[in-house]
mmCIF file of C-alpha atoms in Angstrom:
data_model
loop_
_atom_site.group_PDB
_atom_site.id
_atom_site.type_symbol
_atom_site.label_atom_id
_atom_site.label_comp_id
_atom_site.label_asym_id
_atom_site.label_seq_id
_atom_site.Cartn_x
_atom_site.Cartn_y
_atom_site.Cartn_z
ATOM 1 C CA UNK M 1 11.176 5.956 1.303
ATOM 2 C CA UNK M 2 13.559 8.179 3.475
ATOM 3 C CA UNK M 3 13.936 7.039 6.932
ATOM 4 C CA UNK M 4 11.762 3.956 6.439
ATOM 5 C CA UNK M 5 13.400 1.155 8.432
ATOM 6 C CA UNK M 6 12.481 -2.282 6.671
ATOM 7 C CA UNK M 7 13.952 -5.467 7.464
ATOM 8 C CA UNK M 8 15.513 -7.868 4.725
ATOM 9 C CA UNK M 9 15.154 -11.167 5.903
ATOM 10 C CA UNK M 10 17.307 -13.582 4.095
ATOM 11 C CA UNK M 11 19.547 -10.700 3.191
ATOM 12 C CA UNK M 12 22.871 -11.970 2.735
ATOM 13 C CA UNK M 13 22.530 -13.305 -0.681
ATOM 14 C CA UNK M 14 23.064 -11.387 -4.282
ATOM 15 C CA UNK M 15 19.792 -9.815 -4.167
ATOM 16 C CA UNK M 16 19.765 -8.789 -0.767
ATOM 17 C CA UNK M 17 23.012 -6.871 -1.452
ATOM 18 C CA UNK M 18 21.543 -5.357 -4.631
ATOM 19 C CA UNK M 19 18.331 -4.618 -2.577
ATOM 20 C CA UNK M 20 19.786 -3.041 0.753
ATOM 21 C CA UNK M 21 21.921 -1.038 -1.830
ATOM 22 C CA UNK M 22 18.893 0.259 -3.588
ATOM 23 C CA UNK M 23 16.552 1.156 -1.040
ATOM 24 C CA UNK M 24 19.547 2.940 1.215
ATOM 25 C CA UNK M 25 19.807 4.882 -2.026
ATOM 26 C CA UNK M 26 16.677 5.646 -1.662
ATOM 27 C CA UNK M 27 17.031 7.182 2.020
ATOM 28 C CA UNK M 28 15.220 3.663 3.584
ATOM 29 C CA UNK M 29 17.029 1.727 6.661
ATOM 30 C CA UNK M 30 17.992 -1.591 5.623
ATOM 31 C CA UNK M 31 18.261 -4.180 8.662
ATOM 32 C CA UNK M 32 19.859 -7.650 7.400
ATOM 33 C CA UNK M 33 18.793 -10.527 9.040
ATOM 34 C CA UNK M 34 20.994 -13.623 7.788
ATOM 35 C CA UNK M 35 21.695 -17.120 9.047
ATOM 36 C CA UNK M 36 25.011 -18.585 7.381
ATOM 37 C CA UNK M 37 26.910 -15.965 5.372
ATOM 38 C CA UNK M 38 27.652 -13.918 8.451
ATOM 39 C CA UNK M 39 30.987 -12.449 7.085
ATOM 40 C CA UNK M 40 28.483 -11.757 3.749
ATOM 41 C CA UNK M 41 26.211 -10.090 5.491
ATOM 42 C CA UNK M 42 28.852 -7.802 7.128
ATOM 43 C CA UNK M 43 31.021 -7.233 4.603
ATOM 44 C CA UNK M 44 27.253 -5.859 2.704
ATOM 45 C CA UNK M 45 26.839 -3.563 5.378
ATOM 46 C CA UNK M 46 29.995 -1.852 5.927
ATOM 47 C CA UNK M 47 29.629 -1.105 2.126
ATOM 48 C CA UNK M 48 26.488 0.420 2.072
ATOM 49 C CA UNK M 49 27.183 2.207 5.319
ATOM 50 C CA UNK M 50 30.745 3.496 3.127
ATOM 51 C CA UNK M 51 28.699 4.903 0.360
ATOM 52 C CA UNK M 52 25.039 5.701 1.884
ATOM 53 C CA UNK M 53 25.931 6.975 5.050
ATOM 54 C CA UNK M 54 23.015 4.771 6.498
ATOM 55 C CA UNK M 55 23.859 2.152 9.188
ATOM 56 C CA UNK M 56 22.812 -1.207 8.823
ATOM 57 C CA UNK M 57 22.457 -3.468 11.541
ATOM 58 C CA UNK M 58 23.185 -7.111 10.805
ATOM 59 C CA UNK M 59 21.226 -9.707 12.610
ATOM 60 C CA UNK M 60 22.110 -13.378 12.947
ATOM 61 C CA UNK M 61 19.742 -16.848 13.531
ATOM 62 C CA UNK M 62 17.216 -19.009 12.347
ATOM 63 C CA UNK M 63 14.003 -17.510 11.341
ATOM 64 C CA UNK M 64 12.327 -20.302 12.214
ATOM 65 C CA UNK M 65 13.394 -19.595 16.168
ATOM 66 C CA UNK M 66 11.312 -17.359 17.423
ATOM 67 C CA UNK M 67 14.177 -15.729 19.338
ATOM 68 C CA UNK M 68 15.393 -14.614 15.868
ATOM 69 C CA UNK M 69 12.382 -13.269 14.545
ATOM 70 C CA UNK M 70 11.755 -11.263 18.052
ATOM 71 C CA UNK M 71 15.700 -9.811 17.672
ATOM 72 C CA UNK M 72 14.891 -8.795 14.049
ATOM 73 C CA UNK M 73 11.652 -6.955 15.078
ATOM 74 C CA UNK M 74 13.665 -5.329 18.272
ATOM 75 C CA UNK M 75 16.347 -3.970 16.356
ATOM 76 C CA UNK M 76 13.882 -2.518 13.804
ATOM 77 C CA UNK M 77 11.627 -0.876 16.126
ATOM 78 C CA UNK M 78 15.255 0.957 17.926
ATOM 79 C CA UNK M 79 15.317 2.933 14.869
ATOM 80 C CA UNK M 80 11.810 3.939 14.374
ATOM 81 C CA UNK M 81 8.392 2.798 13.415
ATOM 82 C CA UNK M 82 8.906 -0.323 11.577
ATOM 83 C CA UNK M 83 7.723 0.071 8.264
ATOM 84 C CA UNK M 84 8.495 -2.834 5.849
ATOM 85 C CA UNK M 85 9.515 -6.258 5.487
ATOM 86 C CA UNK M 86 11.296 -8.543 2.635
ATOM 87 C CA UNK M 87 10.706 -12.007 3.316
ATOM 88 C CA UNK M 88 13.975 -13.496 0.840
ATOM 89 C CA UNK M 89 14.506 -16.515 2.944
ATOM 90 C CA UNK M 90 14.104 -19.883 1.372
ATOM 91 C CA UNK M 91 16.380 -23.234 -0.023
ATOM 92 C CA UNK M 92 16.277 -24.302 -3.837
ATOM 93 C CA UNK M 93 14.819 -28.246 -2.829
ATOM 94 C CA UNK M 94 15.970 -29.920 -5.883
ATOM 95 C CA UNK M 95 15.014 -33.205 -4.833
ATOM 96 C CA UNK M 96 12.900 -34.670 -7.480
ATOM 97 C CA UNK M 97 9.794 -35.993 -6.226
ATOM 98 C CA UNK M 98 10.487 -39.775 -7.322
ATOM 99 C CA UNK M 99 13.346 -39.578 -4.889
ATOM 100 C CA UNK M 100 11.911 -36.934 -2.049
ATOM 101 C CA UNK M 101 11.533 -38.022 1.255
ATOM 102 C CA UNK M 102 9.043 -37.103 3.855
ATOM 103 C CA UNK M 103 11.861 -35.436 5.338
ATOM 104 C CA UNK M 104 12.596 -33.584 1.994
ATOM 105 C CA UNK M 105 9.419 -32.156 1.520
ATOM 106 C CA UNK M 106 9.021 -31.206 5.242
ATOM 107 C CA UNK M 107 12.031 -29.120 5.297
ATOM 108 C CA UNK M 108 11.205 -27.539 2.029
ATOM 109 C CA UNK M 109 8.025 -26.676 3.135
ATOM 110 C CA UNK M 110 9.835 -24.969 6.599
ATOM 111 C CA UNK M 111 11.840 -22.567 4.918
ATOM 112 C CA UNK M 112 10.096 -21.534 1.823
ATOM 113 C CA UNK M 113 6.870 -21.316 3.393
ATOM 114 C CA UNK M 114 6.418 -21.461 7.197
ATOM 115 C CA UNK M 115 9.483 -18.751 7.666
ATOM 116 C CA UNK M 116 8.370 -16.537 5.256
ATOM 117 C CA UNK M 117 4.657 -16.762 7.164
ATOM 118 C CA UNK M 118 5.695 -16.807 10.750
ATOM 119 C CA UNK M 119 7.980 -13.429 9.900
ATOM 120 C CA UNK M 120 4.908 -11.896 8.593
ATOM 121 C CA UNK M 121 3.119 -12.818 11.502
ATOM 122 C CA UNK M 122 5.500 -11.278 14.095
ATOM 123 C CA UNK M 123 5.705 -8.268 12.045
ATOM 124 C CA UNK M 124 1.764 -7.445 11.318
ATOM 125 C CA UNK M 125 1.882 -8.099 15.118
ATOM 126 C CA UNK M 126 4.664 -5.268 15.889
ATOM 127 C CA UNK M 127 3.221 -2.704 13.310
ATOM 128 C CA UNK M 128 -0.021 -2.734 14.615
ATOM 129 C CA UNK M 129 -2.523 -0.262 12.366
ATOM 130 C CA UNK M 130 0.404 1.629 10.997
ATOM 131 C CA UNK M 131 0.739 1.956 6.950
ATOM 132 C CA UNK M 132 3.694 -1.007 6.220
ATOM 133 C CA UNK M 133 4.198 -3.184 3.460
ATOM 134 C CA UNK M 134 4.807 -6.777 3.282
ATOM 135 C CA UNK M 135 6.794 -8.541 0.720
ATOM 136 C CA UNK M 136 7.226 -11.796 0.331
ATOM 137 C CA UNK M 137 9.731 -13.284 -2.899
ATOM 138 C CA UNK M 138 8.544 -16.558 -4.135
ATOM 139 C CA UNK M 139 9.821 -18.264 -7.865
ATOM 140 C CA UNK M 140 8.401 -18.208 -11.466
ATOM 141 C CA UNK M 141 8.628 -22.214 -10.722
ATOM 142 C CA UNK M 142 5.355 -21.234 -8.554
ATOM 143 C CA UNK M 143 3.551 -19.366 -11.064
ATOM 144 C CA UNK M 144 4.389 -21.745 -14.529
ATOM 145 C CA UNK M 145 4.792 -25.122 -14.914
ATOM 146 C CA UNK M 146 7.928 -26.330 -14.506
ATOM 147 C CA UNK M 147 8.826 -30.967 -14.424
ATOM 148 C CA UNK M 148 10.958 -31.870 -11.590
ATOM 149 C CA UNK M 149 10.320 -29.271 -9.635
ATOM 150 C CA UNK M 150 7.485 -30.310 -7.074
ATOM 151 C CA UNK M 151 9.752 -29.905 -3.384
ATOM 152 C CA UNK M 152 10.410 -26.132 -4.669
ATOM 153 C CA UNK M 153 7.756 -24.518 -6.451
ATOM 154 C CA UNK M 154 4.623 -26.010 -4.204
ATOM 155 C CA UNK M 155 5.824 -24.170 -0.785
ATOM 156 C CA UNK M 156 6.179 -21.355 -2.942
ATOM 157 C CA UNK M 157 2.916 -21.502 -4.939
ATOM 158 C CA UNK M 158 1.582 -21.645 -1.260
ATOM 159 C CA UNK M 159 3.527 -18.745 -0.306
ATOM 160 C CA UNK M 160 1.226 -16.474 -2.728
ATOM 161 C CA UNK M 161 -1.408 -17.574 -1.471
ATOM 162 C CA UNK M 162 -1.156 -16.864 1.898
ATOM 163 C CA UNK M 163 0.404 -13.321 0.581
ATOM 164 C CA UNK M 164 -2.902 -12.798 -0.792
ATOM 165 C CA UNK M 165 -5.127 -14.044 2.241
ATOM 166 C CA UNK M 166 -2.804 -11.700 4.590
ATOM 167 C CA UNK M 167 -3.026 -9.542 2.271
ATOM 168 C CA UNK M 168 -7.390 -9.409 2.753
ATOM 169 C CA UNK M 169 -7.020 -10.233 6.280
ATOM 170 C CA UNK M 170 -4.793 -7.114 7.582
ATOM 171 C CA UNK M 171 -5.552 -4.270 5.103
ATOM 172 C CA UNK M 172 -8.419 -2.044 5.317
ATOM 173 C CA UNK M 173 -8.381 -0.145 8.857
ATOM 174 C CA UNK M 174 -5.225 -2.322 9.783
ATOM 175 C CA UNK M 175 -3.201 -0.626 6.698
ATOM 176 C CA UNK M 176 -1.042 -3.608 5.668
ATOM 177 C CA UNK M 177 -0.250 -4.240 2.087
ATOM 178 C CA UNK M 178 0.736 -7.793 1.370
ATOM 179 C CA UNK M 179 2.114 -8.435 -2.248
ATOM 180 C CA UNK M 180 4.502 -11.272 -4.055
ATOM 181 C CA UNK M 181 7.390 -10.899 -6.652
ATOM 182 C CA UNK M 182 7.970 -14.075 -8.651
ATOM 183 C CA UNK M 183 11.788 -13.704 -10.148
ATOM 184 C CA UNK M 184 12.667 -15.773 -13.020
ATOM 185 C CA UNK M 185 16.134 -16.901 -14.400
ATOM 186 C CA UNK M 186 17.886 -14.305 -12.443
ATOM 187 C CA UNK M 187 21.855 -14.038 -12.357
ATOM 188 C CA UNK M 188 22.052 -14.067 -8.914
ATOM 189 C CA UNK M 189 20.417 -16.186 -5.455
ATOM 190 C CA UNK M 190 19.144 -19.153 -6.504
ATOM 191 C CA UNK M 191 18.848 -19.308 -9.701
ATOM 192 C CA UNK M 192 22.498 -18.315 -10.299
ATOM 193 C CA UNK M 193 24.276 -21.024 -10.232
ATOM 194 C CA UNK M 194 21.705 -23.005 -12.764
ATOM 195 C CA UNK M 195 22.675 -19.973 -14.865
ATOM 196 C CA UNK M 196 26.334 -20.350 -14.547
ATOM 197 C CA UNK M 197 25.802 -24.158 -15.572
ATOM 198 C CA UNK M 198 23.926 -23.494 -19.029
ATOM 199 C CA UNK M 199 20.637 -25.287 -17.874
ATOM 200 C CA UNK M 200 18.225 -22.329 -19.079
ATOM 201 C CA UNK M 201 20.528 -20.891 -22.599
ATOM 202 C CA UNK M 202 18.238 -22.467 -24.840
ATOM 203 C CA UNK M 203 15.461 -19.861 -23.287
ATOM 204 C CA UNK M 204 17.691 -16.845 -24.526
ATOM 205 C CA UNK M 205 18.834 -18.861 -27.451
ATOM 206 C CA UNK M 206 15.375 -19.766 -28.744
ATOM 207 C CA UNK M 207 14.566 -16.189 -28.324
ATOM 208 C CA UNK M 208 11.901 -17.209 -25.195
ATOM 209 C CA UNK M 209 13.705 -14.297 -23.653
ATOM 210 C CA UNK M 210 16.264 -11.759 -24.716
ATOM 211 C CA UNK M 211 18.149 -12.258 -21.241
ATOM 212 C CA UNK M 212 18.350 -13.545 -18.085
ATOM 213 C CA UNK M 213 17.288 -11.677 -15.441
ATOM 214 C CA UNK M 214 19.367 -9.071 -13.376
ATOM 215 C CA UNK M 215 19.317 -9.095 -9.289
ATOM 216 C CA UNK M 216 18.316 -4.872 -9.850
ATOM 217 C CA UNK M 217 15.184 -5.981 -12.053
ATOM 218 C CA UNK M 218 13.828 -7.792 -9.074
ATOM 219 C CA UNK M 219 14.997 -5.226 -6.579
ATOM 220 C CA UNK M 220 13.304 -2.250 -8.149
ATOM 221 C CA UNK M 221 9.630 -4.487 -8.140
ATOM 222 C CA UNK M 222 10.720 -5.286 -4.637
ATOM 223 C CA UNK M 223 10.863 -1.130 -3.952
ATOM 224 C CA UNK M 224 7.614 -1.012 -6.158
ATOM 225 C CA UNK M 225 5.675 -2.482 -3.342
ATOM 226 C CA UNK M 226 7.522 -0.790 -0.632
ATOM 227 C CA UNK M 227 6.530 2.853 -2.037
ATOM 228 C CA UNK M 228 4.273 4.747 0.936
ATOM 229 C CA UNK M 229 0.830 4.644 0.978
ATOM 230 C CA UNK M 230 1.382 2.293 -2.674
ATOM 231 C CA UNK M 231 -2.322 1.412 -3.768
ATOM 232 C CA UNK M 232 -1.401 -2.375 -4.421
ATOM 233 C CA UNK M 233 -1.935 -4.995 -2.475
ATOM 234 C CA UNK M 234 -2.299 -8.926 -2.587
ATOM 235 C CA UNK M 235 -0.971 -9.012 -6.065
ATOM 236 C CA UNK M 236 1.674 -11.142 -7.736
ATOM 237 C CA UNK M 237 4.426 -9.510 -10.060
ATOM 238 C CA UNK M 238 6.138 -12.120 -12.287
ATOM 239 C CA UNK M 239 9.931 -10.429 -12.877
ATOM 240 C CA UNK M 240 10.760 -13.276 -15.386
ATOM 241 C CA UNK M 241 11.001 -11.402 -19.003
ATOM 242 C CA UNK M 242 7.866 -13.066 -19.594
ATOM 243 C CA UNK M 243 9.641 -16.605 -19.722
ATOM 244 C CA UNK M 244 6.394 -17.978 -18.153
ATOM 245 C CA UNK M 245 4.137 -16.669 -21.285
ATOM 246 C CA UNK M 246 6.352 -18.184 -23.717
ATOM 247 C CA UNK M 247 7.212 -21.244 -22.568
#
């Protein structure tokens, strides 16, 4: 992984810290791209950059503006080959679908879906026929069955999907690797402050699992995919403590 530049996209949050933390560990080049915890973002940086020694360039906008994607790719191609990307954008729509709007489920769709596609568009685009990885980070909501939770989990069901087609369309001779993580009932990003409320202790009370997840259990799959020359592609890896067997 040393000197691999890969951009976290959505990187602001408590598994982007845990995952630009890991992977400069590891010798890679983190590049945050964020849109609304700036100061986050920052702060994230000049603590990795304190400990690693590795400088991490925070970049700021929409991914949904092409502008942004276009800075995102610039800045990692100034430090070398681009060589991996960690699509962790997306909004927890908890609109149920008795109430959604068309508005609702169009700006669900945008940001768990399109952004996550349109980044791995651009990037396939930059890397050309060089060996990268993709990774995109969708939701155990998209793998199981969960009520209520339509405006979410069906942008993200889509999302490994098109992880999958990507994942046929550019590897081969083009040497992209495409795969999905699916986190669970994780203590941080989304599903943290769900966590925080009590919603999901009767899983870990019923013994469904023996704990909620931990932002370094999804980080490490995350890295999984990322290895060089890694022999996987266009697969999904459910990080959920098998919560979606059980339930």
């Amino acid at each position: 992984m040393k000197g691999r530049t890969i951009i976290l996209a959505g990187g602001s949050g408590g598994l982007g810290a845990v995952l630009a933390d890991f992977l400069a560990g590891r010798g890679a080049r983190p590049i945050l791209g964020c849109f609304r915890n700036v100061d986050r973002a920052r702060a994230i940086s000049a603590d990795i950059e304190s400990r690693h020694g590795v400088s991490v360039p925070v970049v700021v906008g929409d991914v949904l503006e092409a502008e942004t994607r276009d800075r995102l790719m610039d800045e990692g191609s100034s430090m070398g080959p681009l060589y991996g990307l960690v699509s962790l954008v997306g909004e927890p729509s908890r609109v149920p679908i008795e109430e959604a709007t068309e508005s609702d489920l169009l700006a669900a769709m945008r940001i768990n879906y399109v952004a996550p596609v349109l980044l791995a568009r651009d990037f396939a685009s930059r890397v050309g026929r060089n060996d990268a990885s993709i990774v995109f980070v969708s939701t155990m909501q998209a793998v199981g069955i969960f009520p209520g939770s339509t405006a979410y989990a069906a942008p993200k069901a889509a999302l490994i999907h098109a992880g999958r087609i990507l994942a046929h369309q550019w590897g081969g001779s083009q040497g992209i690797r495409v795969n999905v993580v699916a986190p669970g009932v994780t203590t941080s990003g989304m599903a943290e402050k769900s966590v925080a409320s009590g919603k999901y202790d009767p899983f870990v009370e019923s013994g469904v699992i023996t704990r909620f997840g931990d932002p370094l259990d999804v980080a490490r799959a995350i890295a999984l995919f990322l290895e060089p020359d890694n022999y996987v592609t266009g697969q999904v890896l459910t990080v959920d403590g098998g919560l979606t067997l059980r339930k």
